[in-house]
Coordinates of C-alpha atoms in Angstrom, one line a residue:
Chain Q
S1 CA -68.5 79.8 119.7
Q2 CA -70.2 83.1 119.0
Q3 CA -72.0 83.3 122.2
G4 CA -71.5 80.6 124.9
E5 CA -68.2 80.2 126.6
E6 CA -67.5 77.4 129.0
D7 CA -64.9 76.9 131.5
P8 CA -62.9 75.0 132.2
Q9 CA -62.2 73.7 128.7
A10 CA -60.9 70.5 130.2
L11 CA -61.4 69.0 133.7
S12 CA -59.8 65.9 135.1
I13 CA -61.0 64.4 138.4
Q14 CA -61.0 61.1 140.3
E15 CA -64.1 58.9 140.6
G16 CA -66.3 60.0 143.5
E17 CA -65.3 63.7 143.2
N18 CA -67.7 66.4 142.1
A19 CA -67.3 68.1 138.8
T20 CA -68.4 71.7 138.1
M21 CA -68.6 73.2 134.7
N22 CA -69.6 76.8 134.0
C23 CA -71.2 78.5 131.0
S24 CA -71.6 82.2 130.1
Y25 CA -73.7 83.7 127.4
K26 CA -74.4 87.1 126.0
T27 CA -78.0 87.4 124.8
S28 CA -81.4 87.0 126.5
I29 CA -82.7 83.5 126.8
N30 CA -85.9 81.6 127.2
N31 CA -84.1 78.6 128.6
L32 CA -80.7 77.0 128.8
Q33 CA -80.0 73.4 128.2
W34 CA -77.1 71.1 128.9
Y35 CA -76.0 68.3 126.6
R36 CA -73.5 65.5 126.9
Q37 CA -71.4 64.1 124.0
N38 CA -69.3 61.0 124.2
S39 CA -66.3 61.2 121.9
G40 CA -67.5 61.9 118.4
R41 CA -70.9 60.6 119.0
G42 CA -74.4 62.1 119.4
L43 CA -75.6 64.8 121.7
V44 CA -77.7 63.6 124.7
H45 CA -80.0 66.1 126.3
L46 CA -79.3 66.2 130.1
I47 CA -81.4 69.0 131.6
L48 CA -83.3 72.2 130.7
I49 CA -83.6 75.1 133.0
R50 CA -86.1 77.9 132.3
S51 CA -85.1 81.6 132.5
N52 CA -87.3 82.0 135.6
E53 CA -85.7 79.1 137.5
R54 CA -82.5 79.5 139.5
E55 CA -81.7 75.9 140.3
K56 CA -82.8 72.5 139.1
H57 CA -81.9 68.9 140.0
S58 CA -81.9 65.7 138.1
G59 CA -80.3 62.6 139.7
R60 CA -76.7 63.5 140.2
L61 CA -77.0 66.6 138.2
R62 CA -77.5 70.1 139.6
V63 CA -77.9 73.1 137.3
T64 CA -77.9 76.7 138.4
L65 CA -78.8 79.8 136.3
D66 CA -78.1 83.4 137.0
T67 CA -79.7 85.5 134.4
S68 CA -78.3 88.7 135.9
K69 CA -74.8 87.4 135.3
K70 CA -75.8 85.5 132.2
S71 CA -74.2 82.4 133.5
S72 CA -75.0 78.8 134.4
S73 CA -73.2 75.9 136.1
L74 CA -73.6 72.2 135.9
L75 CA -72.5 70.1 138.9
I76 CA -72.1 66.4 138.6
T77 CA -71.9 64.8 142.0
A78 CA -70.1 61.5 142.9
S79 CA -68.7 61.3 139.4
R80 CA -68.1 57.9 137.7
A81 CA -65.7 56.9 135.0
A82 CA -68.8 56.6 132.7
D83 CA -69.3 60.4 133.1
T84 CA -66.2 61.0 130.9
A85 CA -67.5 63.0 128.0
S86 CA -67.8 66.5 126.6
Y87 CA -70.5 68.7 128.1
F88 CA -72.1 71.6 126.3
C89 CA -74.4 74.3 127.4
A90 CA -76.9 75.6 124.8
T91 CA -79.0 78.7 125.0
D92 CA -82.5 79.0 123.5
P93 CA -84.0 82.4 122.9
G94 CA -87.5 81.1 122.3
S95 CA -89.8 78.4 120.9
G96 CA -88.7 76.9 117.6
S97 CA -85.4 78.8 117.6
R98 CA -81.9 77.6 117.0
L99 CA -79.8 76.5 119.9
T100 CA -76.4 78.3 120.4
F101 CA -73.9 76.1 121.9
G102 CA -71.0 76.9 124.2
E103 CA -67.5 75.6 123.5
G104 CA -67.8 72.6 125.8
T105 CA -65.9 71.2 128.7
Q106 CA -64.1 67.9 128.2
L107 CA -64.5 66.0 131.5
T108 CA -62.3 63.0 132.3
V109 CA -63.1 60.9 135.3
N110 CA -60.3 58.7 136.3
P111 CA -61.1 55.4 137.9
Chain W
A1 CA -89.4 55.5 122.2
A2 CA -88.6 56.5 118.6
G3 CA -85.7 58.8 118.1
V4 CA -84.3 61.0 115.4
I5 CA -82.9 58.9 112.6
Q6 CA -80.1 60.0 110.4
S7 CA -78.6 58.4 107.3
P8 CA -76.0 57.5 106.4
R9 CA -74.1 57.4 109.6
H10 CA -70.8 57.7 107.8
L11 CA -70.0 59.1 104.4
I12 CA -66.7 59.5 102.6
K13 CA -66.5 61.8 99.6
E14 CA -63.9 63.3 97.3
K15 CA -63.4 67.0 96.9
R16 CA -65.9 68.6 94.5
E17 CA -68.3 65.8 94.9
T18 CA -71.9 66.1 96.2
A19 CA -73.5 64.5 99.3
T20 CA -77.0 64.1 100.6
L21 CA -77.7 63.6 104.2
K22 CA -81.1 62.5 105.4
C23 CA -83.0 63.1 108.7
Y24 CA -86.2 61.5 109.9
P25 CA -87.6 63.4 112.9
I26 CA -89.4 61.9 115.8
P27 CA -93.1 61.2 114.9
R28 CA -95.3 64.2 115.3
H29 CA -92.4 66.6 115.5
D30 CA -92.9 69.5 113.1
T31 CA -89.5 71.3 113.2
V32 CA -86.2 70.1 112.0
Y33 CA -82.8 71.7 112.6
W34 CA -79.4 71.0 111.1
Y35 CA -76.1 71.6 112.9
Q36 CA -72.5 71.1 111.9
Q37 CA -69.8 70.2 114.3
G38 CA -66.2 70.4 113.2
P39 CA -63.4 68.5 114.9
G40 CA -63.0 69.8 118.5
Q41 CA -65.7 72.4 117.9
D42 CA -69.1 73.1 119.3
P43 CA -72.1 72.4 117.1
Q44 CA -73.0 75.3 114.8
F45 CA -76.5 75.9 113.6
L46 CA -77.0 75.7 109.8
I47 CA -80.7 75.8 109.0
S48 CA -84.2 74.8 110.3
F49 CA -87.6 74.1 108.9
Y50 CA -91.0 74.3 110.4
E51 CA -94.0 72.7 108.5
K52 CA -91.8 72.3 105.4
M53 CA -90.9 76.0 105.3
Q54 CA -87.5 77.3 106.1
S55 CA -87.8 79.0 109.5
D56 CA -84.2 80.1 110.3
K57 CA -80.9 80.2 108.6
G58 CA -77.5 80.2 110.1
S59 CA -74.0 79.9 108.8
I60 CA -74.8 77.6 105.9
P61 CA -72.6 77.9 102.8
D62 CA -74.3 78.7 99.5
R63 CA -73.1 75.3 98.3
F64 CA -75.5 73.7 100.7
S65 CA -79.2 73.5 100.4
A66 CA -81.9 71.7 102.4
Q67 CA -85.6 71.0 102.4
Q68 CA -88.3 69.4 104.5
F69 CA -90.7 67.1 102.7
S70 CA -94.4 66.4 103.2
D71 CA -93.6 63.5 105.6
Y72 CA -91.4 65.9 107.6
H73 CA -88.2 64.2 106.8
S74 CA -85.4 66.6 105.8
E75 CA -82.4 66.4 103.4
L76 CA -79.3 68.4 103.5
N77 CA -77.7 68.6 100.0
M78 CA -74.0 69.6 99.9
S79 CA -72.3 70.3 96.6
S80 CA -68.7 71.1 95.5
L81 CA -67.5 69.5 98.7
E82 CA -64.4 71.0 100.3
L83 CA -61.9 69.5 102.8
G84 CA -63.3 71.9 105.4
D85 CA -66.8 70.3 105.1
S86 CA -65.5 67.3 107.0
A87 CA -67.5 67.3 110.2
L88 CA -70.3 65.7 112.1
Y89 CA -73.7 66.8 110.9
F90 CA -76.5 66.6 113.4
C91 CA -80.2 66.8 112.8
A92 CA -82.5 67.6 115.6
S93 CA -86.3 67.8 115.9
S94 CA -88.8 69.4 118.1
W95 CA -92.5 70.0 118.4
K96 CA -93.4 73.7 118.2
G97 CA -96.4 73.2 120.5
A98 CA -94.2 72.1 123.3
L99 CA -93.8 74.6 126.2
Y100 CA -90.1 74.6 125.9
N101 CA -87.9 74.1 122.8
E102 CA -86.3 70.8 123.8
Q103 CA -84.5 69.6 120.7
F104 CA -83.9 65.9 120.3
F105 CA -80.7 65.1 118.4
G106 CA -80.0 62.3 116.0
P107 CA -76.7 60.3 116.2
G108 CA -75.2 62.4 113.4
T109 CA -73.6 61.7 110.1
R110 CA -69.9 61.8 110.0
L111 CA -68.8 63.3 106.6
T112 CA -65.2 62.9 105.6
V113 CA -64.0 64.8 102.5
L114 CA -60.7 63.5 101.0

């Protein structure tokens, strides 16, 4: 990826544990979005956090954004086997612009 | 709710052939984006259209062209296909009047070049 980097690249945990994925970026943003992708399938939008927000929650998801460090994290609490997927962050510089994706984290949740 | 529709879902072509991928955005969305995702890679932006005009261009090869039609659907035309063109091609749509640029992705077209 030209901009976003995610770590870890792969994460394996047990059901019930929490999973944290991190994303760093290089340019200024209007918002940052997280997507989920099951193996070789479509991208599902999870959550969008605006540049003036620091934290956002949606169900078992918690996203943080630190614009001074140009980084974001996605926390999935009480993980389930069905959460197994690749997770991508994507930065958006402004309305109507292209999204720039990070390299993704492959999450495996073992039952 | 209606989603982004892409066709075909799977496509197998030989080297040097041509391919046309189609995208039907969510009703009332005026912007369409194309992304390419190679095996094990993150999606890379190719090109976008707003109100039938090209609005942005990314790493799209000269062998590829695209357009958006009066009904807002878009087509990605790929010629002289190469093995390296094998990838998932996503279309996304959004509405420019929305406060934030949430892009809704289609299921993708998996192109295999043999």
